Short mmCIF file of C-alpha atoms in Angstrom, two decimals:
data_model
loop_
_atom_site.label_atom_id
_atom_site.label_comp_id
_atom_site.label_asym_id
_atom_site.label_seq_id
_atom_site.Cartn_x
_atom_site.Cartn_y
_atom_site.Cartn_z
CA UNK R 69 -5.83 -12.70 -10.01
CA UNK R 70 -3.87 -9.80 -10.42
CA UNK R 71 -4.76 -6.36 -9.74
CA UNK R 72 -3.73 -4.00 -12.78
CA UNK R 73 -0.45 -3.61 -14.73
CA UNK R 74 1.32 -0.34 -16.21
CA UNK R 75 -1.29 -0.04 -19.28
CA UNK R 76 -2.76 3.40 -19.98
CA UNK R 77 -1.10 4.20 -23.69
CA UNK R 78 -0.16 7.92 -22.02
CA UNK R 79 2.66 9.81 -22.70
CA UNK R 80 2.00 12.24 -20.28
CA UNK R 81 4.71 12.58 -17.85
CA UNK R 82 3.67 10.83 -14.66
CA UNK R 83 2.83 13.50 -11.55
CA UNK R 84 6.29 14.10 -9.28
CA UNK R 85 5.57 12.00 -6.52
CA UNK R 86 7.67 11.41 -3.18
CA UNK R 87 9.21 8.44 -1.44
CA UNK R 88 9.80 8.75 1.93
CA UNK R 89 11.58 5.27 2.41
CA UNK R 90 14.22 4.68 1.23
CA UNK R 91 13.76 0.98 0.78
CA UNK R 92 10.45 -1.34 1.80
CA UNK R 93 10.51 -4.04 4.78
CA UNK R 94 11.80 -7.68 4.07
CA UNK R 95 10.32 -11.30 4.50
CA UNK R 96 9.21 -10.80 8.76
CA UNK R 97 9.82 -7.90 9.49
CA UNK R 98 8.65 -4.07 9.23
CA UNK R 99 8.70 -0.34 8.63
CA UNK R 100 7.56 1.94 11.11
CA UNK R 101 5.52 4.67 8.77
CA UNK R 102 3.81 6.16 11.64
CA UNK R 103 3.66 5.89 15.73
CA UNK R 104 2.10 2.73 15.89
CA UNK R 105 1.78 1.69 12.48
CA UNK R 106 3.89 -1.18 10.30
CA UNK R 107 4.45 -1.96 7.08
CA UNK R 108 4.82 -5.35 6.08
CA UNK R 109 4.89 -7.58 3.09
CA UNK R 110 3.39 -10.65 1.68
CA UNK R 111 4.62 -12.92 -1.02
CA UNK R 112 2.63 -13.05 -4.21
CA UNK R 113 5.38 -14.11 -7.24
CA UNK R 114 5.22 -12.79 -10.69
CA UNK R 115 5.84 -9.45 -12.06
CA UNK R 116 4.03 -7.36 -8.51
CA UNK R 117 6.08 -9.75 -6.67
CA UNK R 118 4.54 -8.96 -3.22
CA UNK R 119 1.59 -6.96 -1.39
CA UNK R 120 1.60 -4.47 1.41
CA UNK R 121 0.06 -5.36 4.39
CA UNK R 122 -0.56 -3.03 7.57
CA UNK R 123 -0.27 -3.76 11.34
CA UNK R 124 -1.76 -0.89 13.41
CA UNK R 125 -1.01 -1.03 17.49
CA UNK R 126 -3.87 -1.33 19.33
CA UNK R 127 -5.02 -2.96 23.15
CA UNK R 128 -3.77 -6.63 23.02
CA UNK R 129 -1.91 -6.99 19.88
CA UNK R 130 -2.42 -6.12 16.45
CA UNK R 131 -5.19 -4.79 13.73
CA UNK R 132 -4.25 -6.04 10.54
CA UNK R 133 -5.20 -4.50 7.24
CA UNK R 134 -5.11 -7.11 4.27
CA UNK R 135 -3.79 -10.41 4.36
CA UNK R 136 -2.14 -11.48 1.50
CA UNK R 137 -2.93 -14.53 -1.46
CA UNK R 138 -3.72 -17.58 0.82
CA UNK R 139 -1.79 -20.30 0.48
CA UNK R 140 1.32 -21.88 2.43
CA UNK R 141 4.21 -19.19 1.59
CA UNK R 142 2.29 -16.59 2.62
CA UNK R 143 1.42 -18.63 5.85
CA UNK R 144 5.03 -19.06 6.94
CA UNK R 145 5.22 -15.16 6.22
CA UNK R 146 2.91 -14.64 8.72
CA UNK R 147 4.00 -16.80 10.97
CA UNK R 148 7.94 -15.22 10.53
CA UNK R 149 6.22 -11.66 11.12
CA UNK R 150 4.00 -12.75 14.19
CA UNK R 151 7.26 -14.07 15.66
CA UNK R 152 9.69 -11.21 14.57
CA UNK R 153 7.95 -7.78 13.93
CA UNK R 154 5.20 -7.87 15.99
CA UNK R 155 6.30 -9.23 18.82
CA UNK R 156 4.52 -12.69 19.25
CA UNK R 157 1.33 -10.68 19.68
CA UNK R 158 -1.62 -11.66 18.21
CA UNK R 159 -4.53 -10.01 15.33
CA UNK R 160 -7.24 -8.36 17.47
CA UNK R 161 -9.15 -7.83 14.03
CA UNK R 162 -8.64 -7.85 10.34
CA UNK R 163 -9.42 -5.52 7.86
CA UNK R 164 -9.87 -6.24 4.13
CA UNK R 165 -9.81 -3.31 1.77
CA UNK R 166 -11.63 -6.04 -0.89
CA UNK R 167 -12.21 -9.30 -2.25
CA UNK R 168 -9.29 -10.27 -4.42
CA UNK R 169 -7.71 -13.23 -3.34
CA UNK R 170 -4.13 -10.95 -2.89
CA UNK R 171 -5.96 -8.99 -0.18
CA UNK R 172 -8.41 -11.38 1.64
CA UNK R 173 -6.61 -14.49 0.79
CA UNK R 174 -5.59 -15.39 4.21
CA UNK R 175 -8.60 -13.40 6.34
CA UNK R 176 -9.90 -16.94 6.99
CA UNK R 177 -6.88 -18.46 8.28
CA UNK R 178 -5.74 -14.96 10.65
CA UNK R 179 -9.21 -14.81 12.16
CA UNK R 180 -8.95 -18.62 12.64
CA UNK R 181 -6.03 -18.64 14.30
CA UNK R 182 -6.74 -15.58 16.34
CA UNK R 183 -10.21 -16.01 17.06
CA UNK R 184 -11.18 -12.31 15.58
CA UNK R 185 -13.13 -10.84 13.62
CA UNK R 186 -13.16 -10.00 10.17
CA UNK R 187 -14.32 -6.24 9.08
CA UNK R 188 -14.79 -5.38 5.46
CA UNK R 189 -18.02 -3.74 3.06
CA UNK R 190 -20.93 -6.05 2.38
CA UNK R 191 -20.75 -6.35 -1.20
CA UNK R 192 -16.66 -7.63 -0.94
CA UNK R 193 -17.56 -10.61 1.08
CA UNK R 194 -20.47 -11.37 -0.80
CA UNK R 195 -18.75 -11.34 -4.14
CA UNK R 196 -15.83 -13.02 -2.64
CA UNK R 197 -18.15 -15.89 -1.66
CA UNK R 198 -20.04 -15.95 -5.06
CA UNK R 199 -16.91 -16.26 -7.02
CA UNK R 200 -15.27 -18.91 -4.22
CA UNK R 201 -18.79 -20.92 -5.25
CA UNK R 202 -17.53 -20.98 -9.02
CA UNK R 203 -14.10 -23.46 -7.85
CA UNK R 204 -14.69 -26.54 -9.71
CA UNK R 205 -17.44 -25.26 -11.77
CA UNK R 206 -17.01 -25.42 -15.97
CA UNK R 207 -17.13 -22.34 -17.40
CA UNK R 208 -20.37 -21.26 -18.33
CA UNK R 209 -21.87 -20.97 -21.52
CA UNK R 210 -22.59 -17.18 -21.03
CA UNK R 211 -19.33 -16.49 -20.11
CA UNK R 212 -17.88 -17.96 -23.26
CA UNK R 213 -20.15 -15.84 -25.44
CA UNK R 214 -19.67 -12.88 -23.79
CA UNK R 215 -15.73 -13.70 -24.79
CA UNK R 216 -16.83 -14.89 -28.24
CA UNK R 217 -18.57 -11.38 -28.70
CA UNK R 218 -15.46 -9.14 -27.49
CA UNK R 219 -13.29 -11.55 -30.67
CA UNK R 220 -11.37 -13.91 -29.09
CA UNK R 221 -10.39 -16.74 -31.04
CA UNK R 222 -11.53 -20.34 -30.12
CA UNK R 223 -8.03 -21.22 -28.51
CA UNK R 224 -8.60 -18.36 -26.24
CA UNK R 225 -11.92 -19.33 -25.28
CA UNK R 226 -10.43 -23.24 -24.75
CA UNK R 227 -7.86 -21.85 -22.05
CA UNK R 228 -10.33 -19.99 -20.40
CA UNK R 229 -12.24 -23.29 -20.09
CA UNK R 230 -9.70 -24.54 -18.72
CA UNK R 231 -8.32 -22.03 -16.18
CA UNK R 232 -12.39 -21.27 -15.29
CA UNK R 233 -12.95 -21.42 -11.42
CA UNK R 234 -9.12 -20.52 -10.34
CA UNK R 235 -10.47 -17.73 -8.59
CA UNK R 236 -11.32 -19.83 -4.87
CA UNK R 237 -7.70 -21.62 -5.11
CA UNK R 238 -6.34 -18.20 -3.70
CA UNK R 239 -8.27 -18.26 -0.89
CA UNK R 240 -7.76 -19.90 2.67
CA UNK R 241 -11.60 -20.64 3.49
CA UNK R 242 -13.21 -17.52 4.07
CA UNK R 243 -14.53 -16.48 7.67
CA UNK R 244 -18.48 -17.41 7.70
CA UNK R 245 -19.38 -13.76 9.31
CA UNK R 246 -17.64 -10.26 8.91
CA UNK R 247 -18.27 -6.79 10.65
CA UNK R 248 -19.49 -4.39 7.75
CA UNK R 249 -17.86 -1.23 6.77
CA UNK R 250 -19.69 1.34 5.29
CA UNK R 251 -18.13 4.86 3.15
CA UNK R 252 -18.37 7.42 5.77
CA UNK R 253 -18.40 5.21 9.16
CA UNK R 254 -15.35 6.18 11.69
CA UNK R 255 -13.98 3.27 13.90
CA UNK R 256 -11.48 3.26 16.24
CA UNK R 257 -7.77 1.31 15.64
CA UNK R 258 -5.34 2.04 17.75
CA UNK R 259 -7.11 4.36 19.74
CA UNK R 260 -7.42 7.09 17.16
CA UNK R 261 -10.11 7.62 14.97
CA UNK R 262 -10.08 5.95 11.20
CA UNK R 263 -12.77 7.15 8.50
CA UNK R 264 -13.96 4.68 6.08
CA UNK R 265 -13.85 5.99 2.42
CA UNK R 266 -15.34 3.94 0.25
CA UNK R 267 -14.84 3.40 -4.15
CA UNK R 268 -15.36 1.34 -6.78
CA UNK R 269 -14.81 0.33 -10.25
CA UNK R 270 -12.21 -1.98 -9.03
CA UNK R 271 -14.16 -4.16 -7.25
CA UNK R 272 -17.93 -3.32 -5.73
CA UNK R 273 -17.29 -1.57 -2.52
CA UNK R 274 -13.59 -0.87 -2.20
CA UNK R 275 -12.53 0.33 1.69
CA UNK R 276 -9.66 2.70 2.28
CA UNK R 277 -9.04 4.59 5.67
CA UNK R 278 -8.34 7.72 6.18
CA UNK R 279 -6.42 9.04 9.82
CA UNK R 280 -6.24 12.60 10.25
CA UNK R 281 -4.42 13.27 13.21
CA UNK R 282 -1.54 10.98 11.68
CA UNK R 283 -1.81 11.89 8.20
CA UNK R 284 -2.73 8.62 6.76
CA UNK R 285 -4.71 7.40 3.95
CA UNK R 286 -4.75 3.68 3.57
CA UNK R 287 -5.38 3.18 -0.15
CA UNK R 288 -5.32 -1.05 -1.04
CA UNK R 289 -5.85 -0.59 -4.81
CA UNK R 290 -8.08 2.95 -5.59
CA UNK R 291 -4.89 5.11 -5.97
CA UNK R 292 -1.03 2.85 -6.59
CA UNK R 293 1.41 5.09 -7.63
CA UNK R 294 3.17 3.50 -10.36
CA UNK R 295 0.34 1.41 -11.99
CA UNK R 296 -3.33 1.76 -12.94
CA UNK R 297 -5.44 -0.98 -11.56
CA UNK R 298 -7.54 -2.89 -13.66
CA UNK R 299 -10.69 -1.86 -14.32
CA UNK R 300 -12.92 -4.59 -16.17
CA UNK R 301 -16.56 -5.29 -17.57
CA UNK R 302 -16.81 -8.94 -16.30
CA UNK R 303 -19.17 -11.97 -18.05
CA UNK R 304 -21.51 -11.60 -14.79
CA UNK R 305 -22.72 -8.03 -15.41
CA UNK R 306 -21.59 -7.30 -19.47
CA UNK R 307 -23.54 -3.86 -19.31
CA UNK R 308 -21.54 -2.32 -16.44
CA UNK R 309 -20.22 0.70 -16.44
CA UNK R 310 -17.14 0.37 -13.94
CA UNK R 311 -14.80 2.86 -15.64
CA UNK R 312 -17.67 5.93 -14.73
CA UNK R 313 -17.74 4.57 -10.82
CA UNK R 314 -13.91 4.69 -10.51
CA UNK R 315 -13.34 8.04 -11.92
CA UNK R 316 -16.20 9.08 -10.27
CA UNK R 317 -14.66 7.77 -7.23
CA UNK R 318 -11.52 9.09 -7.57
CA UNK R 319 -12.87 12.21 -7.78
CA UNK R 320 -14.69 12.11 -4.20
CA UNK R 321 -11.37 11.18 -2.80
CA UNK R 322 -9.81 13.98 -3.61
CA UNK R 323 -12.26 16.53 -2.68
CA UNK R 324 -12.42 14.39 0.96
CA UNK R 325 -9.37 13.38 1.79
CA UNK R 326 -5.99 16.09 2.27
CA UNK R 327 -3.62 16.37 -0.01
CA UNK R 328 -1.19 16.02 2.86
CA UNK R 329 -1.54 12.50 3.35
CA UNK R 330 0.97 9.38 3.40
CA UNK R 331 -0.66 7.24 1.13
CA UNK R 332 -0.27 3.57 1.99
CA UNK R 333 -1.07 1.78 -1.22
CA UNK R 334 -1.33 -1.75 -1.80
CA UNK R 335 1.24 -2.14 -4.38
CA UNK R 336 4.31 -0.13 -4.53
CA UNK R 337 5.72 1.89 -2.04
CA UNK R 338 4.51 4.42 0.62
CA UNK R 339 3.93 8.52 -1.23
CA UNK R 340 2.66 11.66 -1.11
CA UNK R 341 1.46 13.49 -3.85
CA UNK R 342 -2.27 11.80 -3.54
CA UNK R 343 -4.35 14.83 -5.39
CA UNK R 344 -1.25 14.62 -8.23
CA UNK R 345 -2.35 10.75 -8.78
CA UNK R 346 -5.70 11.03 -8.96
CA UNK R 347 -5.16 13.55 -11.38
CA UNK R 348 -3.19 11.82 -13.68
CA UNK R 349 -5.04 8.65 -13.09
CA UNK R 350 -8.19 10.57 -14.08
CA UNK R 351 -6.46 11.48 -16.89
CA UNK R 352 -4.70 9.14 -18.29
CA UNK R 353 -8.50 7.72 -18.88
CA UNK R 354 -10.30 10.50 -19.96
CA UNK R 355 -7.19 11.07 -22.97
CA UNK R 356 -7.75 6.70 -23.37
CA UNK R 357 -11.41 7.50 -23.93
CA UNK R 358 -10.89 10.00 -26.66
CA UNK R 359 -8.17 8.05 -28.31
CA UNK R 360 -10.18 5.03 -28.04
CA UNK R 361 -13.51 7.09 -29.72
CA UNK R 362 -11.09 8.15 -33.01
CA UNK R 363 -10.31 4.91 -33.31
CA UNK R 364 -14.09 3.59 -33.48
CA UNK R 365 -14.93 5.59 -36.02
CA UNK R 366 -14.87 2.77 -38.23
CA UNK R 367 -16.44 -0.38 -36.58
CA UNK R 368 -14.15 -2.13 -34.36
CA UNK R 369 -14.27 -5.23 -31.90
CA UNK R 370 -13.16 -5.70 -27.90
CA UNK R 371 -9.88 -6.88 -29.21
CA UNK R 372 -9.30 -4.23 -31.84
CA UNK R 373 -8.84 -1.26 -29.41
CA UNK R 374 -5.98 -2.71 -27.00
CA UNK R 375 -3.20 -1.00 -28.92
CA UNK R 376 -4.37 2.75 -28.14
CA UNK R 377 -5.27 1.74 -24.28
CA UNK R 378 -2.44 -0.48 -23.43
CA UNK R 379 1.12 0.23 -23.81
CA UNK R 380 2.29 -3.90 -23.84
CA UNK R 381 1.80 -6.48 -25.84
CA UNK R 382 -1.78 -8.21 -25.14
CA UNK R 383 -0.78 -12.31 -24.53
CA UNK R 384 -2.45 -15.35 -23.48
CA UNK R 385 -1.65 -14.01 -19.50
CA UNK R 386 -3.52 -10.30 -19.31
CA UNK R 387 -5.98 -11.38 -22.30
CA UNK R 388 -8.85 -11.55 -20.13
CA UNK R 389 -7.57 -8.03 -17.97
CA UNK R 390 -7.36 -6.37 -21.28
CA UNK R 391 -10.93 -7.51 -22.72
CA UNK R 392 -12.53 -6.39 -19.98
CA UNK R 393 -10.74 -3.13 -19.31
CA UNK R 394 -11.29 -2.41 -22.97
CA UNK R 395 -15.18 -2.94 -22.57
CA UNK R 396 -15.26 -0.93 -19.60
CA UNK R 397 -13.56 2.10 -21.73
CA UNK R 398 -16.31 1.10 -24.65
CA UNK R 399 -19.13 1.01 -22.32
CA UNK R 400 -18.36 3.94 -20.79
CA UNK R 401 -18.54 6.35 -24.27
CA UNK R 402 -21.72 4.20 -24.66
CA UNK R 403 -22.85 5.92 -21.14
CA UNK R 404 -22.20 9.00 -22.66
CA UNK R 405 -23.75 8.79 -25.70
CA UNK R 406 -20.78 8.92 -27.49
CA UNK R 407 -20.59 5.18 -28.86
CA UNK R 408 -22.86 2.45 -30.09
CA UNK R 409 -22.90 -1.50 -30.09
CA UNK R 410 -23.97 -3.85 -32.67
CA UNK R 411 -24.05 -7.73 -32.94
CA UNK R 412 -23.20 -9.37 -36.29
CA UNK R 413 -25.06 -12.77 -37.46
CA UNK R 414 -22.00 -14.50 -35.33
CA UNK R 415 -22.85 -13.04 -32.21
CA UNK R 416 -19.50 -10.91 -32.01
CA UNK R 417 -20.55 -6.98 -31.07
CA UNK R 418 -18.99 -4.00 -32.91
CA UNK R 419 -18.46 -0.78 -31.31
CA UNK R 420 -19.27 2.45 -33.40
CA UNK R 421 -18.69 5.90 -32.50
CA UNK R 422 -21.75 8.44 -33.01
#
């Protein structure tokens, strides 16, 4: 699973941003972005090529926030980083921002091998778990006709059959207990004070962290600075309204957390310029959404609207990212009154705007 990819159709010019380093750390070893914090990076392969990962100093070795896609590259990673970087000194706890297998894909192995804890939100481990349950699984039938219904064609639906339950292969086995995080809770790392800020629309119960004194705002995927993470309607929950929690989301970040901030993002590199991205984030939807109700004016399917929300060609790979960010735009202007749905004799649901 991937976590978004540069697709907002907006020709807007992007917010000036800043890049305080100059270049990012390589296979074992790390960045210093603030006294007693390190950047690091895991392997992931295709077009985001890796993740960032955070070690932050504290009594006895190391916090670590997000873990990379499990699996054995990203293993010997660690292992090259726990030998080089940080000093042969172990994870006193791990922190997972949320449940895609890029982020919490090796929590179960680190807290393993370091007898620690894992911390994250309630609702991220327990999806993470639900979907690990699906591994093996065929795909189900409600699943396919919630595909069938957005337009896809029936060689579509056949390699979604067939790549069905890939979700739990990016996982080392997940811990069996977690410390829960909670939006507004402040817990120590590193002997300074970290708030919890919580979103969604991404995934259920997103975690960033937020240090004041050091002017740090740990992001995973809420705010990336040079792409817009995915934001899908999924088969389990076909009336949900995900694009409405993560602007609304967006929003309370920026009237709680300082412009001032480095922002350590998951993807990408280090910035500041947080307010500016959540701005254009923002909107770069909200011009999507009016694009996207001209275009409905005459009935149109899931798979009709990609060319005024997406700025690449829709294939085989980002078929099922698209459909589902594309229902999340179309169930949002049904949120706002602004859209309706209908279902033809077929089963496949047409999206007018009112």
């Amino acid at each position: 699973m991937r976590d978004g990819f540069q697709n907002q159709q907006d020709e807007t010019p992007r917010a000036r941003l800043s890049y305080p380093f100059a270049e990012g750390p390589q296979e074992g070893q790390a960045v210093e972005v603030a006294p007693g914090v390190k950047w690091l990076r895991m392997p992931l392969g295709g077009s985001l090529a890796h993740i960032n990962v955070w070690a932050i100093e504290e009594d006895g070795g190391w916090a670590i926030v997000d873990t990379g896609m499990g699996g054995t590259t990203t293993r010997q990673a660690w292992r090259a980083a726990f030998a080089g970087a940080l000093g042969e000194r172990p994870a006193t706890r791990v922190f997972v921002t949320h449940m895609h297998p890029d982020h919490i894909g090796m929590a179960g192995w680190l807290t393993r091998k370091f007898q620690c804890r894992l911390w994250i939100s309630r609702l991220e481990f327990l999806m993470c778990r639900s979907l690990a349950a699906d591994t093996g699984r065929e795909a189900p039938e409600d699943a396919l006709a919630f595909y069938r219904a957005a337009g896809w064609e029936e060689e579509a639906l056949e390699d979604y059959r067939a790549r069905f339950g890939g979700f739990g292969k990016g996982l080392h086995a997940l811990p069996d207990s977690f410390r829960r995080l909670c939006d507004g809770d402040v817990v120590e790392i590193g002997g300074r004070p970290w708030r919890v800020v919580v979103g969604s629309g991404h995934s259920p119960e997103h975690v960033c962290l937020w240090q004041e004194e050091l002017k740090l705002f740990i992001s995973g995927d809420q705010v990336l600075p040079k792409i817009s993470s995915n934001v899908s309607v999924f088969p389990t929950e076909p009336d949900g309204d995900p694009l409405t929690e993560w602007l609304t989301s967006l929003a309370a970040i920026k009237a709680q957390v300082p412009d001032d901030v480095l922002v350590l993002p998951a993807h990408n590199d280090p910035f500041h310029g947080l307010h500016a991205r959540i701005d254009h984030l923002i909107g770069g939807h909200e011009r999507g959404l009016a694009r996207l109700r001209e275009l409905i004016a005459e009935p149109k399917r899931a798979v009709d609207v990609f060319p005024v929300l997406f700025r690449r060609r829709i294939d085989h790979h980002v078929l099922g990212m698209a459909t589902g960010e594309s229902i999340a735009h179309l169930n949002c202007l049904i949120a706002r009154g602004q859209a309706v749905r209908e279902a033809d004799a077929a089963g496949v649901i047409w999206y007018r705007a009112v």
